[in-house]
Amino acid sequence: MKPRSIWSLNFLLAFTLLVTSRVLATAASPQERADLFLSLVNASFQALYRVQSEAQWLALTDVSPEHDAGAEAAGKAYAAFNGNPAVISEAKELLTHRAELNALTVRELEQALLNAAEGPMTNPKLVSDRIEAETKQASTLNGFEFKLRGKPITVNEIDNLLQSSTNLVERQAVWEASKASGPALKLGLVKLRDLRNGCAQELGYPDYFALQVAGYAMTSEEMVKLQDDFMRELRPLYLELHTWAKYELARKYGQPVPKRIPAHWINNRWSQEWDGIVEEAKLDRYFTNRTPEWIVKTAEQFYTGLGFAKLPDSFWQKSDLYPIKAGEKRKKNTHASCWHVDLERDIRSLMSVEANSEWFFTAHHELGHGYYFMSYARPEVPYLLRIGANPAFHEGTGELIAFAAAQVPYLKSVGVLEAKFQADDTAFLLDNALAHSVPFIFWSSGTMTHWEHDVYSKHLPEDQWNARWWEYVRDLQGVEPPSPRGEEYCDAATKTHINDTPCYYYSYAIATVLKFQLHDYIARNILHQPPQQCNYANNTKAGDFLRRYLVLGATQDWRKVLRDLTGEVLSTRAMVDYFKPLMTWLQERNKGRQTGWE
């Protein structure tokens, strides 16, 4: 849809809202007023959401000035409706009659106000400036050309080199190349911090971090404390893992054992996951005869085996699933994602799938979002509430399925591992902890959450950004850069989410904790198998359990949903239990070794 058509649509919707608002005033009761109001808002929201999603999809899958302009125009129209002063004032007025409204109506009105806070048209210039700045930032991020020794290198190539190289000089060069986008993104991020905070403040939030955690019905302080609690409860296990890993990596690279692990020793660009250290658990060699297409189809079969329908044909026709072919000039975003383009049946995924274990698990994760979309896209769930019970439920579902896909019995059932394969149980448990679970908490709950809280809530001066970033990496993760990183860099900005999904990363930490709770319940109460060795494949009762919450969207409070599912509040209990056998093994292996990094 062209920009002029987008604005015509938005004008029509705004005019309809104006006329309807006069009808609302004559409605007999607050509930009737709310029903009329929300019928319009939901329909308009869905129409503009689809237009914006289509425009953003083009901008991310084919980076160009034309597509950037289309995304910007669509974003402005979307914000102009969601943030319409009439929408804000009517929603606020109706919520003063909260006691006379049903619970679903209250949730819709509250969500409408959260949406409005992203682009409050009580200050049109602020919103316009934010959208323009975000469009420009996305273009810089998605179009950035990384180079190694003067030659272009793709993100997949960077990751593959970090996985395979044992030459520390080369590894440091690759790691430093991966940070080259930071300086190009910093000025835009500084501008966006102020614009995002301004939008949040228009609707009474102190800052953008506070606006985002409001999606959990929590304050910033409560969210930061929750993340600190996660780290406190998991710290004994993390210290043992950190100790084992630094000794193992020092042996691998022929170096003295350090206090903190040099960042370029770890395969992940941000040290958020420590994969590839446990040789006995490496799986890439089992994918050499597989194709990227097989990986995505196998991920779909996981869900159909649980009793879910196949993905719509449009998924296969419209998704962008594989790397750009050699010689093709098109550029696209390299971060895997799944899209609910129209809040109905148009579901797509953006990936760059290759035949390896990382993409095998990623494909299972991304399709988890897709099946969540499909499950709550039903008449009983209003468009405004076609989201997860909270943001972490979406991520937690994807993480749960990726977790299930890494279980040895499942890998055997789909033919990745032979039936006679004898797994080293400790090695797989160790790899699971390092590559998918425990260090990730100290990155997500620790570095990411605290840095963004400082930047948005405490207004950390930009000339202290990189120093604060590495302070958290050193203190919370026990990792350090291979060479000094001054303020001429902005290493935080090299992480996609810092730019385009800000103040969100604690959701991944919550999702990690959540996946262990859900998995623990499924393993013990449905599969009746050990949580460390179980197989979901073709178990429709496990599918029924998932469907209990997938169909709800955000129609119920997430705390109630979790209690109804598992009988527990959010807790690391299941995560700690899962790794108890590993903790015993680590404590024995680490006897006499220096633990910690202070």
Coordinates of C-alpha atoms in Angstrom, one line a residue:
M1 CA 0.0 0.0 0.0
K2 CA 1.4 3.4 -1.0
P3 CA 1.9 6.2 1.7
R4 CA -1.0 8.2 0.3
S5 CA -3.3 5.2 0.5
I6 CA -2.1 4.6 4.1
W7 CA -3.0 8.1 5.2
S8 CA -6.4 7.9 3.4
L9 CA -7.2 4.8 5.4
N10 CA -6.1 6.4 8.6
F11 CA -8.1 9.5 7.9
L12 CA -11.2 7.4 7.3
L13 CA -10.6 5.5 10.6
A14 CA -10.1 8.7 12.5
F15 CA -13.2 10.2 11.1
T16 CA -15.2 7.1 12.0
L17 CA -13.8 7.3 15.5
L18 CA -14.9 10.9 15.8
V19 CA -18.5 10.1 14.6
T20 CA -18.6 7.0 16.8
S21 CA -17.5 9.0 19.9
R22 CA -20.7 11.0 19.7
V23 CA -22.7 7.8 19.6
L24 CA -20.8 6.5 22.6
A25 CA -21.9 9.4 24.7
T26 CA -25.5 8.3 24.3
A27 CA -24.9 4.7 25.1
A28 CA -26.9 3.3 28.1
S29 CA -24.0 2.0 30.2
P30 CA -20.2 2.0 30.4
Q31 CA -20.1 -1.6 29.2
E32 CA -22.2 -0.7 26.1
R33 CA -20.0 2.3 25.5
A34 CA -16.9 0.2 25.8
D35 CA -18.3 -2.5 23.4
L36 CA -19.0 0.1 20.7
F37 CA -15.7 1.8 21.2
L38 CA -13.6 -1.4 21.2
S39 CA -15.4 -2.8 18.2
L40 CA -14.1 0.1 16.2
V41 CA -10.6 0.2 17.8
N42 CA -10.1 -3.5 17.3
A43 CA -11.1 -3.4 13.6
S44 CA -9.0 -0.3 13.0
F45 CA -6.0 -1.7 14.9
Q46 CA -6.0 -4.9 12.9
A47 CA -6.2 -3.0 9.5
L48 CA -3.3 -0.7 10.3
Y49 CA -1.3 -3.5 12.0
R50 CA -1.4 -5.4 8.8
V51 CA -0.3 -2.4 6.7
Q52 CA 2.5 -1.6 9.1
S53 CA 3.7 -5.3 9.2
E54 CA 3.7 -5.6 5.4
A55 CA 5.8 -2.4 5.2
Q56 CA 8.2 -3.5 7.9
W57 CA 8.6 -6.9 6.3
L58 CA 9.6 -5.4 3.0
A59 CA 12.1 -3.0 4.8
L60 CA 13.7 -5.9 6.6
T61 CA 13.8 -8.5 3.8
D62 CA 14.9 -6.1 1.1
V63 CA 16.7 -3.1 2.6
S64 CA 16.3 -0.1 0.4
P65 CA 15.4 3.7 0.7
E66 CA 12.1 3.0 -1.0
H67 CA 11.1 0.3 1.5
D68 CA 12.4 2.3 4.4
A69 CA 10.1 5.2 3.3
G70 CA 7.2 2.8 3.1
A71 CA 7.9 1.5 6.6
E72 CA 8.1 5.0 7.9
A73 CA 4.8 6.1 6.4
A74 CA 3.1 3.0 7.6
G75 CA 4.5 3.4 11.1
K76 CA 3.3 7.0 11.3
A77 CA -0.2 6.0 10.2
Y78 CA -0.2 3.1 12.7
A79 CA 0.9 5.5 15.5
A80 CA -1.5 8.2 14.4
F81 CA -4.4 5.8 15.1
N82 CA -3.2 4.0 18.2
G83 CA -2.1 7.3 19.7
N84 CA -5.1 9.3 18.7
P85 CA -6.1 11.6 21.5
A86 CA -9.7 10.5 21.2
V87 CA -8.7 6.9 21.7
I88 CA -6.6 7.8 24.8
S89 CA -9.3 10.0 26.4
E90 CA -12.1 7.5 25.8
A91 CA -10.1 4.6 27.1
K92 CA -9.1 6.5 30.2
E93 CA -12.7 7.7 30.7
L94 CA -14.0 4.1 30.4
L95 CA -11.5 2.8 32.9
T96 CA -12.8 5.2 35.5
H97 CA -15.9 2.8 35.4
R98 CA -13.7 -0.3 35.9
A99 CA -16.0 -1.9 38.4
E100 CA -18.9 -1.8 35.8
L101 CA -16.9 -3.4 33.0
N102 CA -16.1 -7.1 32.5
A103 CA -12.5 -8.3 32.9
L104 CA -11.9 -8.8 29.2
T105 CA -13.0 -5.3 28.4
V106 CA -10.6 -3.8 31.1
R107 CA -7.7 -5.8 29.6
E108 CA -8.5 -4.5 26.1
L109 CA -8.7 -0.9 27.3
E110 CA -5.4 -1.2 29.2
Q111 CA -3.8 -2.7 26.1
A112 CA -5.1 0.1 24.0
L113 CA -3.4 2.6 26.3
L114 CA -0.1 0.7 26.2
N115 CA -0.3 0.7 22.4
A116 CA -1.0 4.5 22.5
A117 CA 2.1 5.1 24.7
E118 CA 4.3 3.9 21.8
G119 CA 3.1 6.8 19.6
P120 CA 1.0 9.3 21.5
M121 CA -0.4 11.8 19.1
T122 CA -0.8 14.2 21.9
N123 CA 2.6 15.2 20.7
P124 CA 2.7 14.5 16.9
K125 CA 6.1 15.9 16.3
L126 CA 7.7 13.6 18.9
V127 CA 6.1 10.6 17.4
S128 CA 7.1 11.5 13.9
D129 CA 10.6 12.2 14.9
R130 CA 10.8 8.8 16.7
I131 CA 9.5 6.9 13.7
E132 CA 11.9 8.6 11.4
A133 CA 14.8 7.9 13.7
E134 CA 13.8 4.3 14.2
T135 CA 13.5 3.8 10.4
K136 CA 17.0 5.3 9.9
Q137 CA 18.4 3.2 12.7
A138 CA 16.9 0.0 11.2
S139 CA 18.4 0.8 7.8
T140 CA 21.8 1.4 9.3
L141 CA 21.6 -1.8 11.3
N142 CA 20.2 -4.0 8.5
G143 CA 22.4 -2.6 5.8
F144 CA 25.7 -2.5 7.6
E145 CA 28.6 -4.2 5.8
F146 CA 30.9 -6.0 8.1
K147 CA 34.5 -6.5 7.0
L148 CA 37.4 -8.7 8.0
R149 CA 40.8 -7.6 6.9
G150 CA 39.2 -5.2 4.4
K151 CA 36.9 -7.8 2.8
P152 CA 33.2 -8.1 3.3
I153 CA 32.0 -10.8 5.7
T154 CA 28.5 -11.9 6.5
V155 CA 27.1 -12.4 10.0
N156 CA 26.7 -16.1 9.4
E157 CA 30.4 -16.2 8.3
I158 CA 31.4 -14.4 11.5
D159 CA 29.5 -16.9 13.6
N160 CA 30.9 -19.9 11.7
L161 CA 34.5 -18.6 12.1
L162 CA 34.0 -18.2 15.9
Q163 CA 32.6 -21.7 16.0
S164 CA 35.5 -23.3 14.0
S165 CA 38.7 -21.2 14.5
T166 CA 41.2 -22.2 17.2
N167 CA 43.7 -19.4 16.3
L168 CA 43.3 -16.7 18.9
V169 CA 44.7 -14.0 16.7
E170 CA 42.1 -14.8 14.0
R171 CA 39.4 -15.1 16.7
Q172 CA 40.2 -11.6 18.1
A173 CA 40.1 -10.1 14.6
V174 CA 36.7 -11.7 13.9
W175 CA 35.3 -10.7 17.3
E176 CA 36.5 -7.1 16.7
A177 CA 35.0 -7.1 13.2
S178 CA 31.7 -8.1 14.7
K179 CA 31.7 -4.9 16.8
A180 CA 32.3 -2.5 13.9
S181 CA 28.6 -1.6 13.6
G182 CA 28.5 0.0 17.1
P183 CA 30.0 3.4 16.2
A184 CA 27.7 3.7 13.2
L185 CA 24.7 3.1 15.4
K186 CA 25.6 5.1 18.5
L187 CA 24.3 8.6 17.5
G188 CA 21.0 7.2 16.4
L189 CA 20.6 5.3 19.6
V190 CA 21.3 8.4 21.7
K191 CA 18.6 10.2 19.8
L192 CA 16.2 7.3 20.2
R193 CA 16.7 7.0 23.9
D194 CA 15.4 10.6 24.4
L195 CA 12.5 10.1 21.8
R196 CA 11.3 6.9 23.3
N197 CA 11.4 8.3 26.8
G198 CA 9.5 11.3 25.6
C199 CA 6.7 9.0 24.2
A200 CA 6.4 7.1 27.4
Q201 CA 6.2 10.3 29.4
E202 CA 3.3 11.6 27.3
L203 CA 1.1 8.9 29.0
G204 CA 2.5 9.3 32.4
Y205 CA 5.3 6.8 32.5
P206 CA 8.6 8.0 33.9
D207 CA 10.6 6.5 31.0
Y208 CA 10.5 3.9 28.3
F209 CA 11.9 1.1 30.5
A210 CA 8.9 1.6 32.8
L211 CA 6.5 1.6 29.9
Q212 CA 7.8 -1.8 28.7
V213 CA 7.7 -3.5 32.1
A214 CA 4.1 -2.3 32.4
G215 CA 3.2 -5.1 30.0
Y216 CA 3.9 -7.4 33.0
A217 CA 1.9 -5.2 35.3
M218 CA 5.2 -4.5 37.2
T219 CA 7.3 -1.5 38.0
S220 CA 10.9 -1.0 36.8
E221 CA 12.1 -1.7 40.4
E222 CA 10.1 -4.9 40.6
M223 CA 11.5 -6.1 37.2
V224 CA 15.1 -5.4 38.1
K225 CA 14.7 -7.1 41.5
L226 CA 13.2 -10.2 39.7
Q227 CA 16.2 -10.3 37.5
D228 CA 18.6 -10.0 40.4
D229 CA 16.7 -12.8 42.2
F230 CA 17.3 -15.1 39.2
M231 CA 21.0 -14.4 39.3
R232 CA 21.2 -14.8 43.1
E233 CA 19.5 -18.2 43.0
L234 CA 21.5 -19.5 40.0
R235 CA 24.9 -18.0 41.1
P236 CA 26.3 -21.1 42.8
L237 CA 25.7 -23.1 39.6
Y238 CA 27.1 -20.3 37.4
L239 CA 30.3 -20.0 39.4
E240 CA 30.9 -23.7 38.9
L241 CA 30.2 -23.5 35.2
H242 CA 32.4 -20.4 34.8
T243 CA 35.2 -22.2 36.6
W244 CA 35.0 -25.4 34.5
A245 CA 34.7 -23.4 31.3
K246 CA 37.7 -21.1 31.9
Y247 CA 39.9 -24.1 32.7
E248 CA 38.6 -26.0 29.7
L249 CA 39.1 -23.0 27.3
A250 CA 42.6 -22.3 28.7
R251 CA 43.5 -25.9 27.9
K252 CA 42.0 -25.7 24.4
Y253 CA 43.9 -22.5 23.5
G254 CA 47.1 -23.3 25.4
Q255 CA 46.8 -20.3 27.7
P256 CA 47.1 -19.6 31.4
V257 CA 43.8 -19.9 33.3
P258 CA 42.4 -16.4 33.6
K259 CA 40.2 -14.9 36.3
R260 CA 37.7 -13.6 33.7
I261 CA 37.1 -15.3 30.4
P262 CA 38.3 -13.3 27.3
A263 CA 35.3 -12.6 25.1
H264 CA 37.0 -13.9 22.0
W265 CA 37.5 -17.3 23.6
I266 CA 33.7 -17.8 23.5
N267 CA 31.9 -18.7 20.3
N268 CA 29.1 -16.2 20.7
R269 CA 29.7 -12.6 19.8
W270 CA 28.3 -11.3 23.1
S271 CA 29.2 -14.3 25.4
Q272 CA 25.5 -14.7 26.0
E273 CA 25.6 -18.4 25.2
W274 CA 28.7 -20.7 25.6
D275 CA 28.2 -23.3 23.0
G276 CA 30.7 -25.5 21.3
I277 CA 32.9 -26.1 24.4
V278 CA 31.7 -29.6 25.2
E279 CA 33.1 -31.8 22.3
E280 CA 31.0 -34.8 23.2
A281 CA 27.7 -32.9 22.7
K282 CA 28.6 -31.2 19.4
L283 CA 25.9 -32.1 16.9
D284 CA 26.8 -30.2 13.7
R285 CA 28.4 -33.3 12.2
Y286 CA 25.0 -35.0 12.3
F287 CA 23.5 -32.4 10.0
T288 CA 26.0 -32.7 7.1
N289 CA 23.6 -34.7 5.0
R290 CA 20.6 -32.6 5.8
T291 CA 19.2 -29.6 3.9
P292 CA 17.9 -26.3 5.3
E293 CA 14.5 -27.2 3.9
W294 CA 14.5 -30.4 5.9
I295 CA 15.3 -28.5 9.1
V296 CA 12.2 -26.2 8.7
K297 CA 9.9 -29.1 7.7
T298 CA 11.1 -31.2 10.7
A299 CA 10.3 -28.3 13.0
E300 CA 6.8 -28.1 11.6
Q301 CA 6.4 -31.9 12.1
F302 CA 7.2 -31.4 15.8
Y303 CA 4.0 -29.4 16.1
T304 CA 1.8 -31.5 13.9
G305 CA 2.9 -34.5 15.9
L306 CA 1.5 -32.8 19.0
G307 CA -1.9 -32.4 17.3
F308 CA -1.5 -28.9 15.8
A309 CA -2.5 -28.1 12.2
K310 CA 0.1 -27.7 9.4
L311 CA 1.3 -24.2 8.8
P312 CA -0.7 -22.4 6.2
D313 CA 0.5 -22.6 2.6
S314 CA 1.1 -18.9 2.7
F315 CA 3.8 -19.4 5.3
W316 CA 5.9 -21.3 2.7
Q317 CA 5.1 -18.8 -0.1
K318 CA 5.8 -15.6 1.8
S319 CA 8.5 -16.4 4.4
D320 CA 12.2 -15.6 3.9
L321 CA 13.8 -18.7 5.4
Y322 CA 17.2 -19.0 3.8
P323 CA 20.4 -17.0 3.4
I324 CA 20.7 -14.6 0.5
K325 CA 22.3 -16.4 -2.4
A326 CA 25.8 -15.6 -3.5
G327 CA 25.8 -12.7 -6.0
E328 CA 22.4 -11.4 -5.0
K329 CA 22.5 -7.7 -4.2
R330 CA 19.5 -7.7 -1.8
K331 CA 20.3 -7.2 1.9
K332 CA 18.1 -8.4 4.8
N333 CA 18.0 -8.4 8.5
T334 CA 19.9 -11.4 9.9
H335 CA 18.1 -11.9 13.2
A336 CA 15.6 -14.8 13.2
S337 CA 12.0 -13.8 13.8
C338 CA 8.4 -14.9 13.2
W339 CA 5.6 -12.5 12.1
H340 CA 1.8 -12.4 12.6
V341 CA 1.3 -10.0 9.7
D342 CA -2.5 -9.6 9.8
L343 CA -3.3 -11.1 13.2
E344 CA -5.2 -13.8 11.3
R345 CA -3.6 -16.5 9.1
D346 CA -0.8 -14.6 7.4
I347 CA 2.2 -16.0 9.4
R348 CA 5.8 -15.7 8.2
S349 CA 9.3 -16.2 9.4
L350 CA 12.5 -14.4 8.6
M351 CA 15.5 -16.7 9.0
S352 CA 18.7 -17.6 7.3
V353 CA 18.6 -21.4 7.9
E354 CA 21.7 -23.5 7.2
A355 CA 22.1 -27.2 7.9
N356 CA 23.5 -27.1 11.4
S357 CA 22.3 -27.7 15.0
E358 CA 21.9 -24.0 15.8
W359 CA 19.4 -23.4 13.0
F360 CA 17.7 -26.7 13.9
F361 CA 16.9 -25.4 17.3
T362 CA 16.2 -21.9 16.1
A363 CA 13.7 -23.2 13.5
H364 CA 11.8 -25.1 16.3
H365 CA 11.9 -21.9 18.4
E366 CA 10.6 -19.5 15.7
L367 CA 7.7 -21.9 14.7
G368 CA 6.7 -21.8 18.3
H369 CA 5.8 -18.2 17.8
G370 CA 3.9 -19.1 14.7
Y371 CA 1.8 -21.8 16.4
Y372 CA 1.1 -19.4 19.3
F373 CA -0.2 -16.9 16.6
M374 CA -2.3 -19.6 15.0
S375 CA -3.7 -20.8 18.4
Y376 CA -5.1 -17.4 19.6
A377 CA -6.2 -16.1 16.2
R378 CA -9.8 -17.0 17.0
P379 CA -13.0 -14.9 17.5
E380 CA -12.9 -15.2 21.3
V381 CA -9.6 -13.3 21.4
P382 CA -9.9 -9.6 20.4
Y383 CA -7.2 -8.3 18.0
L384 CA -5.8 -6.1 20.8
L385 CA -5.2 -9.2 22.9
R386 CA -3.7 -11.4 20.2
I387 CA -0.3 -11.4 22.0
G388 CA 1.2 -13.6 24.6
A389 CA 0.0 -13.8 28.2
N390 CA 3.0 -11.6 28.7
P391 CA 5.9 -11.1 26.3
A392 CA 7.9 -13.9 27.9
F393 CA 5.2 -16.4 27.2
H394 CA 5.9 -16.0 23.5
E395 CA 9.6 -16.4 24.0
G396 CA 9.2 -19.1 26.5
T397 CA 7.1 -21.2 24.1
G398 CA 9.8 -20.9 21.5
E399 CA 12.5 -21.7 24.0
L400 CA 10.5 -24.7 25.4
I401 CA 10.3 -26.3 22.0
A402 CA 13.9 -25.6 21.2
F403 CA 14.7 -27.2 24.5
A404 CA 12.6 -30.2 23.8
A405 CA 14.2 -30.5 20.3
A406 CA 17.6 -30.8 22.0
Q407 CA 16.7 -33.8 24.1
V408 CA 18.6 -36.9 22.9
P409 CA 15.4 -39.1 22.6
Y410 CA 13.8 -36.6 20.3
L411 CA 17.0 -36.3 18.2
K412 CA 16.9 -40.1 17.8
S413 CA 13.2 -40.1 16.9
V414 CA 13.8 -37.7 13.9
G415 CA 16.9 -39.5 12.7
V416 CA 19.5 -36.8 13.6
L417 CA 21.1 -39.4 16.0
E418 CA 21.1 -43.1 15.3
A419 CA 19.0 -45.3 17.5
K420 CA 22.1 -47.0 18.9
F421 CA 23.8 -43.7 19.7
Q422 CA 25.1 -43.8 23.3
A423 CA 24.9 -40.3 24.8
D424 CA 27.2 -39.0 27.5
D425 CA 24.5 -37.8 29.8
T426 CA 26.7 -35.4 31.7
A427 CA 28.2 -33.9 28.5
F428 CA 24.7 -33.2 27.1
L429 CA 23.6 -31.7 30.4
L430 CA 26.7 -29.6 30.6
D431 CA 26.2 -28.4 27.0
N432 CA 22.6 -27.6 27.8
A433 CA 23.6 -25.5 30.8
L434 CA 26.4 -23.6 28.9
A435 CA 24.8 -23.2 25.5
H436 CA 21.1 -22.5 26.3
S437 CA 20.5 -21.7 29.9
V438 CA 22.7 -20.5 32.7
P439 CA 25.3 -18.0 31.2
F440 CA 22.3 -16.6 29.3
I441 CA 20.6 -15.6 32.5
F442 CA 23.6 -13.6 33.6
W443 CA 23.7 -11.9 30.2
S444 CA 20.0 -11.2 29.9
S445 CA 19.0 -10.6 33.6
G446 CA 22.4 -9.0 34.2
T447 CA 24.2 -7.0 31.4
M448 CA 21.3 -6.3 29.1
T449 CA 18.6 -5.5 31.7
H450 CA 20.9 -3.3 33.9
W451 CA 22.5 -1.4 31.0
E452 CA 19.2 -0.5 29.4
H453 CA 17.7 0.4 32.8
D454 CA 20.7 2.7 33.4
V455 CA 20.4 4.3 29.9
Y456 CA 16.6 4.8 29.9
S457 CA 15.6 5.1 33.5
K458 CA 18.7 6.7 35.0
H459 CA 19.7 8.6 31.8
L460 CA 23.3 7.4 31.8
P461 CA 25.4 10.0 29.9
E462 CA 26.4 8.6 26.5
D463 CA 30.1 9.2 27.2
Q464 CA 29.8 6.5 29.8
W465 CA 27.9 3.9 27.8
N466 CA 30.7 1.6 26.8
A467 CA 32.4 1.8 30.1
R468 CA 29.2 0.8 31.9
W469 CA 28.5 -2.0 29.4
W470 CA 31.9 -3.6 30.1
E471 CA 31.5 -3.0 33.8
Y472 CA 28.4 -5.2 33.8
V473 CA 30.0 -7.8 31.5
R474 CA 33.0 -8.1 33.8
D475 CA 31.1 -8.0 37.1
L476 CA 28.1 -10.0 36.3
Q477 CA 29.3 -12.4 33.5
G478 CA 32.9 -12.8 34.5
V479 CA 34.0 -12.0 30.9
E480 CA 36.4 -9.3 29.6
P481 CA 37.2 -7.9 26.2
P482 CA 40.4 -9.0 24.5
S483 CA 41.7 -5.4 24.3
P484 CA 40.6 -2.0 25.8
R485 CA 37.2 -0.8 24.6
G486 CA 36.9 3.0 24.9
E487 CA 34.0 5.3 24.3
E488 CA 34.8 5.5 20.6
Y489 CA 33.0 2.1 20.5
C490 CA 29.4 1.3 21.4
D491 CA 29.5 -2.4 21.8
A492 CA 25.9 -2.6 23.2
A493 CA 24.5 -1.2 19.9
T494 CA 25.9 -4.3 18.1
K495 CA 23.1 -6.3 19.6
T496 CA 20.0 -6.0 17.4
H497 CA 17.5 -5.7 20.3
I498 CA 19.3 -2.7 21.8
N499 CA 18.2 -0.8 18.6
D500 CA 14.9 -2.2 17.5
T501 CA 13.4 -4.1 20.6
P502 CA 14.6 -1.9 23.5
C503 CA 14.0 -2.6 27.2
Y504 CA 12.8 -6.1 26.4
Y505 CA 15.6 -8.5 27.0
Y506 CA 14.5 -9.4 30.5
S507 CA 11.7 -11.1 28.7
Y508 CA 14.2 -13.7 27.4
A509 CA 15.4 -14.3 31.0
I510 CA 11.9 -14.8 32.2
A511 CA 11.3 -17.1 29.2
T512 CA 14.3 -19.2 30.1
V513 CA 13.0 -19.7 33.7
L514 CA 9.5 -20.3 32.3
K515 CA 10.6 -23.0 29.9
F516 CA 12.1 -25.1 32.7
Q517 CA 8.8 -24.8 34.7
L518 CA 6.7 -25.8 31.7
H519 CA 9.1 -28.6 30.6
D520 CA 9.3 -29.9 34.2
Y521 CA 5.5 -30.2 34.3
I522 CA 5.3 -31.9 30.9
A523 CA 8.1 -34.4 31.6
R524 CA 6.9 -35.4 35.1
N525 CA 3.1 -35.2 34.8
I526 CA 2.4 -35.9 31.1
L527 CA 5.3 -37.9 29.6
H528 CA 6.3 -39.5 32.9
Q529 CA 9.9 -39.3 31.8
P530 CA 13.0 -37.8 33.4
P531 CA 13.1 -34.1 32.5
Q532 CA 16.8 -34.5 31.4
Q533 CA 15.8 -37.3 28.9
C534 CA 12.4 -37.1 27.5
N535 CA 10.6 -37.0 24.1
Y536 CA 7.6 -34.9 23.2
A537 CA 7.3 -36.4 19.7
N538 CA 3.8 -37.4 18.7
N539 CA 2.4 -36.9 22.2
T540 CA -0.9 -35.2 21.8
K541 CA -1.4 -34.9 25.5
A542 CA 1.6 -32.6 25.6
G543 CA 0.0 -30.7 22.8
D544 CA -3.2 -30.4 24.7
F545 CA -1.2 -28.9 27.7
L546 CA 0.4 -26.3 25.4
R547 CA -2.9 -25.5 23.8
R548 CA -4.5 -24.7 27.2
Y549 CA -2.5 -21.4 27.3
L550 CA -1.7 -20.8 23.6
V551 CA -5.4 -20.2 22.8
L552 CA -5.8 -17.6 25.5
G553 CA -3.5 -14.9 24.1
A554 CA -3.5 -12.1 26.6
T555 CA -7.1 -12.5 27.8
Q556 CA -6.0 -13.5 31.3
D557 CA -3.4 -12.3 33.8
W558 CA -0.1 -14.2 33.2
R559 CA 0.3 -15.0 36.8
K560 CA -3.0 -16.8 36.9
V561 CA -2.2 -18.6 33.6
L562 CA 1.1 -19.9 35.1
R563 CA -0.6 -21.0 38.3
D564 CA -3.4 -22.8 36.5
L565 CA -0.9 -24.6 34.3
T566 CA 1.8 -25.7 36.8
G567 CA 0.5 -24.9 40.3
E568 CA 3.5 -22.7 40.8
V569 CA 4.4 -19.0 40.7
L570 CA 7.4 -18.0 38.5
S571 CA 10.4 -19.6 40.0
T572 CA 13.9 -21.0 39.2
R573 CA 13.0 -24.1 41.2
A574 CA 12.6 -26.3 38.2
M575 CA 15.8 -24.9 36.6
V576 CA 17.9 -25.6 39.7
D577 CA 16.4 -29.1 40.0
Y578 CA 17.1 -29.9 36.3
F579 CA 20.8 -29.2 36.8
K580 CA 21.3 -30.9 40.2
P581 CA 23.1 -33.9 38.8
L582 CA 25.4 -31.5 36.9
M583 CA 26.1 -29.4 40.0
T584 CA 27.4 -32.4 41.8
W585 CA 29.6 -33.4 38.9
L586 CA 31.0 -29.8 38.6
Q587 CA 31.8 -29.5 42.3
E588 CA 33.8 -32.7 42.1
R589 CA 35.7 -31.6 38.9
N590 CA 36.4 -28.1 40.3
K591 CA 38.0 -29.2 43.6
G592 CA 41.2 -27.2 44.1
R593 CA 40.4 -24.7 41.3
Q594 CA 40.0 -21.0 41.7
T595 CA 36.3 -20.1 41.6
G596 CA 35.0 -16.7 40.7
W597 CA 36.8 -13.7 39.2
E598 CA 37.3 -11.2 41.9

